[in-house]
Amino acid sequence: MATHKYLGTETEYGISVVGRPDFNPVLASSLVVNAYAADGRHRARWDYEEENPLRDARGFTQPGAHEPPEDDVGLANTILTNGARFYVDHAHPEYSSPECSNPYDAVVWDKAGERILERAAAKAAQSIPDGDRTQAGRIVVSKNNTDGKGAAYGMHENYIVDRGLPFGELTRQLIPFFVSRQILVGSGRIGNEFELAVPYQISQRADFFEVEVGLETTLKRPIINTRDEPHADPERFRRLHVILGDANMSEICTYVKLGSTSLVLSMIEDGVLPSAPQLAKPVQALQQVSHDLSCTRTIPLTDDSQVTAVELQWHFLEHARKYTEEGHAPDWAPDLLAQWEHLLTGVEEDPLSLDGLIDWVSKYHLLQRYVDRDGLDWNDAKLKLIDYQYHDVRQDKGLYNRLVAGGRAKRLVTEEEVGHAIHSPPPDTRAYFRGRCLEKYRDQVAAAGWDSIIFDIGGESLQRVPMMDPGRGGREMTGDLIDRCSTAEELLANLQR
């Protein structure tokens, strides 16, 4: 049986200070993270001990020295009680969601990240020196992937897979899946990076990829990333680090993106997915698909035949349906398949009919209304601003959120679920143990990472509690124990017994 697909997201948010384009983005990001974390209480540091971004899934370690980053920005690297990590990554505030056991929960905790960034930015605006404040006095945070000026920042997906599965098999099957997946889950953007006549395209990320397989995430970006940091038992698990997806505002898109990928991975592990058609030039195909709003352009295959992105997606969907009907898929699969099929059928018949469901379509209709009303060209600066505002996380200002409020964009999860997830961890993964310990024993937690918590209870040495299985440490296993242990000393004594 396939390994349970524990999953999560990492999102780098765009950031700007209204009226101050010269304001240092690293400082602005630090203000945002600090503002959310600054309650005057002890904050655990992030544990980098088991992290090495130079380890390659192809079986070697890239040459070069790896030094864990220093915590030189105060509270700008914090762990939240919902099990997430909230920190500054380069020039962006980043929210890494807690581990989730299913794609629906992953949507909930991903959306909680938007609400956290909204609150943090509002608080951080009060930290800007008076002389630097504008009339608006706001820090604006956007869940997107490019500033429209040549810079890109990422939204990464993480999935637990079986260590025994050959990485080459993952690569062979996933490249055609990822190249075609964007027609359903792209966020859309104005323009492109090649000075081509592409006024609007499906994906924000596609133009920034240069190679098929590789270790990098910021230069020579690969379709398949080979970073080998399992954040779990390395003998049993691999963490597939997916870097080419767009950051979605649409909950439907996030759900289909995460759920369909999880199903494809499970089919690969179980050895039931027939070989997908192999693309002759995957990187070129990735960009060609993104530039074709009709979703009908054919892609050359290695056998000299042609296929469309829609046909590739049907290949994966039909096998996922068979996999589910035969009883091999998790219990959430039927609902996910229904959503996947609904979107794919709509794209096949008329992509622009999916207004309110798919980000790239919803944004296109929004922009087209301004083009028609004001007679604008697609390279007009006003349209680029609207493109950016679509992703603004503020519920009262962001254009996607305005579409939701007006009933013109469909939600998947409830705001009550999201509100709960802002402070509480998923109940059925190790994130529960991490979040509850940070909430109850904060002053005695010296550090934490994805796969361990380090306690300082005043002894001669720190005590590390390993969490090497993402599925162990949930409420059923540890809830009563945490409830009855009033101190970390009691908790550790009971764990040792």
XYZ file of N, CA and C in Angstrom, residues 22-130:
327
model
N 10.807 52.246 -1.996
C 12.198 52.045 -1.624
C 12.356 51.386 -0.259
N 11.247 51.118 0.430
C 11.323 50.556 1.779
C 11.892 49.139 1.693
N 12.887 48.848 2.516
C 13.592 47.573 2.479
C 12.625 46.408 2.717
N 12.488 45.480 1.745
C 11.521 44.391 1.909
C 11.895 43.417 3.019
N 13.206 43.264 3.292
C 13.616 42.391 4.389
C 13.154 42.979 5.719
N 13.337 44.299 5.866
C 12.880 44.970 7.077
C 11.361 44.893 7.191
N 10.665 45.143 6.080
C 9.202 45.077 6.107
C 8.732 43.672 6.490
N 9.392 42.649 5.936
C 9.017 41.271 6.261
C 9.271 40.970 7.735
N 10.387 41.461 8.254
C 10.697 41.261 9.669
C 9.671 41.936 10.560
N 9.248 43.129 10.167
C 8.222 43.831 10.938
C 6.930 43.023 10.987
N 6.586 42.402 9.861
C 5.347 41.634 9.800
C 5.421 40.418 10.723
N 6.508 39.650 10.622
C 6.631 38.458 11.462
C 6.742 38.849 12.925
N 7.558 39.863 13.218
C 7.717 40.313 14.601
C 6.401 40.775 15.203
N 5.619 41.509 14.406
C 4.363 42.062 14.911
C 3.410 40.959 15.334
N 3.367 39.884 14.569
C 2.443 38.805 14.909
C 2.927 38.022 16.123
N 4.259 37.931 16.277
C 4.823 37.120 17.350
C 5.004 37.881 18.647
N 4.968 39.210 18.594
C 5.382 40.024 19.746
C 4.292 40.094 20.810
N 4.264 39.083 21.668
C 3.349 39.138 22.800
C 4.100 39.213 24.119
N 5.438 39.410 24.035
C 6.239 39.568 25.245
C 6.633 38.260 25.907
N 6.240 37.130 25.302
C 6.553 35.843 25.910
C 7.765 35.210 25.239
N 8.325 34.219 25.902
C 9.458 33.476 25.350
C 9.079 32.852 24.022
N 10.000 32.898 23.067
C 9.760 32.292 21.758
C 10.821 31.237 21.483
N 10.389 30.058 21.114
C 11.329 28.995 20.782
C 12.009 29.316 19.455
N 13.273 28.946 19.348
C 13.990 29.142 18.094
C 13.717 27.963 17.173
N 13.988 28.166 15.884
C 13.832 27.082 14.930
C 15.061 26.188 14.971
N 14.842 24.884 14.929
C 15.923 23.906 15.003
C 16.359 23.531 13.588
N 17.565 23.954 13.215
C 18.092 23.688 11.878
C 18.968 22.431 11.812
N 19.109 21.709 12.907
C 20.140 20.671 12.995
C 20.022 19.621 11.884
N 18.803 19.220 11.551
C 18.629 18.153 10.570
C 18.406 18.669 9.150
N 18.562 19.965 8.926
C 18.307 20.530 7.609
C 19.601 20.670 6.816
N 19.580 20.207 5.588
C 20.719 20.356 4.677
C 20.189 20.436 3.251
N 20.045 21.646 2.711
C 19.482 21.797 1.370
C 20.394 21.327 0.250
N 21.605 20.832 0.583
C 22.531 20.355 -0.442
C 22.398 18.856 -0.699
N 21.593 18.147 0.112
C 21.372 16.723 -0.128
C 20.444 16.544 -1.321
N 20.857 15.697 -2.250
C 20.128 15.511 -3.503
C 19.453 14.142 -3.516
N 18.185 14.118 -3.934
C 17.411 12.877 -3.947
C 17.968 11.854 -4.931
N 18.857 12.270 -5.815
C 19.445 11.339 -6.770
C 20.597 10.542 -6.177
N 20.864 10.759 -4.875
C 21.804 9.891 -4.191
C 23.144 10.489 -3.841
N 23.259 11.811 -3.845
C 24.535 12.429 -3.501
C 24.279 13.769 -2.835
N 25.339 14.369 -2.342
C 25.265 15.701 -1.737
C 26.046 16.666 -2.603
N 25.424 17.768 -2.953
C 26.094 18.756 -3.788
C 27.306 19.321 -3.058
N 28.394 19.586 -3.761
C 29.577 20.162 -3.103
C 29.287 21.569 -2.599
N 29.983 21.940 -1.539
C 29.797 23.263 -0.957
C 29.473 23.143 0.511
N 29.781 24.163 1.249
C 29.539 24.164 2.687
C 28.124 24.618 2.980
N 27.480 23.906 3.897
C 26.149 24.306 4.346
C 26.225 24.773 5.782
N 25.929 26.037 5.995
C 25.899 26.597 7.336
C 24.470 26.988 7.665
N 23.921 26.473 8.773
C 22.573 26.880 9.156
C 22.501 28.390 9.321
N 21.425 29.028 8.879
C 21.309 30.483 9.015
C 21.265 30.914 10.465
N 21.815 32.072 10.721
C 21.791 32.599 12.074
C 20.479 33.331 12.325
N 19.993 33.224 13.557
C 18.785 33.951 13.930
C 19.171 35.385 14.268
N 19.395 36.187 13.222
C 19.873 37.543 13.450
C 18.771 38.580 13.262
N 17.529 38.118 13.195
C 16.424 39.071 13.029
C 15.430 38.934 14.174
N 15.925 38.576 15.339
C 15.067 38.551 16.507
C 13.968 37.517 16.396
N 12.723 37.982 16.448
C 11.577 37.080 16.419
C 11.101 36.787 15.006
N 11.924 37.077 14.000
C 11.485 36.911 12.622
C 11.583 35.468 12.144
N 11.535 34.529 13.056
C 11.495 33.115 12.727
C 10.798 32.430 13.885
N 9.520 32.217 13.765
C 8.746 31.754 14.907
C 7.898 30.553 14.544
N 7.505 29.808 15.548
C 6.667 28.621 15.389
C 5.336 28.930 16.053
N 4.263 28.681 15.358
C 2.940 29.068 15.824
C 2.235 27.910 16.525
N 1.253 28.240 17.340
C 0.530 27.203 18.075
C -0.340 26.343 17.171
N -0.538 26.757 15.924
C -1.268 25.888 14.998
C -0.333 24.895 14.296
N 0.937 24.865 14.720
C 1.897 23.923 14.177
C 2.675 24.437 12.990
N 2.387 25.654 12.532
C 3.038 26.220 11.358
C 4.324 26.946 11.741
N 5.120 27.238 10.700
C 6.308 28.068 10.858
C 6.055 29.386 10.123
N 6.390 30.500 10.764
C 6.165 31.830 10.203
C 7.477 32.590 10.342
N 8.075 32.972 9.215
C 9.440 33.515 9.275
C 9.744 34.361 8.047
N 10.931 34.945 8.042
C 11.406 35.727 6.903
C 12.303 34.842 6.058
N 11.955 34.702 4.788
C 12.754 33.924 3.845
C 13.214 34.872 2.741
N 14.509 35.177 2.739
C 15.054 36.175 1.811
C 14.330 37.508 2.043
N 13.564 37.974 1.081
C 12.899 39.276 1.229
C 11.391 39.132 1.336
N 10.941 37.994 1.877
C 9.509 37.740 1.934
C 9.112 37.150 3.278
N 7.929 37.492 3.783
C 7.388 36.722 4.900
C 6.878 35.390 4.357
N 7.225 34.313 5.016
C 6.807 32.992 4.555
C 6.023 32.270 5.633
N 4.932 31.664 5.211
C 4.109 30.834 6.088
C 4.202 29.407 5.591
N 4.743 28.507 6.430
C 4.796 27.090 6.113
C 3.744 26.392 6.957
N 2.744 25.837 6.302
C 1.616 25.266 7.025
C 2.028 24.021 7.797
N 1.260 23.648 8.812
C 1.533 22.391 9.508
C 1.220 21.197 8.608
N 1.752 20.037 8.980
C 1.462 18.821 8.254
C -0.024 18.489 8.378
N -0.634 18.129 7.254
C -2.043 17.758 7.232
C -2.178 16.352 6.667
N -3.262 15.674 7.031
C -3.446 14.282 6.622
C -4.274 14.140 5.359
N -4.833 15.250 4.852
C -5.690 15.184 3.680
C -5.737 16.557 3.023
N -6.114 16.629 1.740
C -6.073 17.917 1.038
C -7.086 18.935 1.543
N -8.218 18.493 2.087
C -9.185 19.463 2.612
C -8.578 20.216 3.788
N -8.010 19.496 4.743
C -7.366 20.160 5.878
C -6.228 21.058 5.405
N -5.497 20.618 4.386
C -4.391 21.430 3.876
C -4.900 22.765 3.339
N -6.086 22.772 2.729
C -6.691 24.028 2.271
C -7.027 24.917 3.461
N -7.591 24.331 4.500
C -7.980 25.103 5.686
C -6.763 25.790 6.302
N -5.691 25.028 6.526
C -4.509 25.620 7.187
C -3.709 26.515 6.244
N -3.826 26.298 4.940
C -3.232 27.229 3.982
C -3.973 28.556 4.002
N -5.295 28.511 4.037
C -6.093 29.745 4.086
C -5.886 30.458 5.420
N -5.660 29.704 6.489
C -5.346 30.325 7.781
C -4.093 31.175 7.669
N -3.155 30.748 6.826
C -1.953 31.544 6.607
C -2.277 32.912 6.042
N -3.242 33.002 5.139
C -3.650 34.300 4.594
C -4.178 35.207 5.692
N -4.984 34.650 6.576
C -5.552 35.463 7.663
C -4.456 35.915 8.630
N -3.497 35.045 8.883
C -2.374 35.410 9.756
C -1.578 36.551 9.135
N -1.307 36.459 7.833
C -0.570 37.538 7.160
C -1.363 38.826 7.156
N -2.665 38.745 6.986
C -3.506 39.952 7.015
C -3.398 40.641 8.368
N -3.535 39.891 9.450
C -3.451 40.467 10.794
C -2.051 41.000 11.075
N -1.039 40.229 10.678
C 0.333 40.631 10.953
C 0.689 41.927 10.232
N 0.259 42.066 8.972
C 0.568 43.281 8.217
C -0.108 44.497 8.828
N -1.341 44.331 9.298
C -2.053 45.446 9.924
C -1.337 45.902 11.192
N -0.853 44.958 11.993
C -0.121 45.317 13.207
C 1.239 45.917 12.878
N 1.901 45.364 11.845
C 3.240 45.833 11.497
C 3.234 47.268 10.999
N 2.145 47.696 10.380
C 2.070 49.060 9.861
C 2.272 50.086 10.971
N 1.903 49.717 12.198
C 2.074 50.634 13.314
C 3.531 50.741 13.758
N 4.379 49.841 13.242
C 5.798 49.858 13.613
C 6.649 50.697 12.685
N 6.060 51.133 11.568
C 6.815 51.966 10.635
C 7.047 53.331 11.276
N 8.269 53.831 11.282
C 8.529 55.139 11.896
C 7.591 56.208 11.349
N 7.175 57.122 12.224
C 6.191 58.142 11.838
C 6.580 58.886 10.582
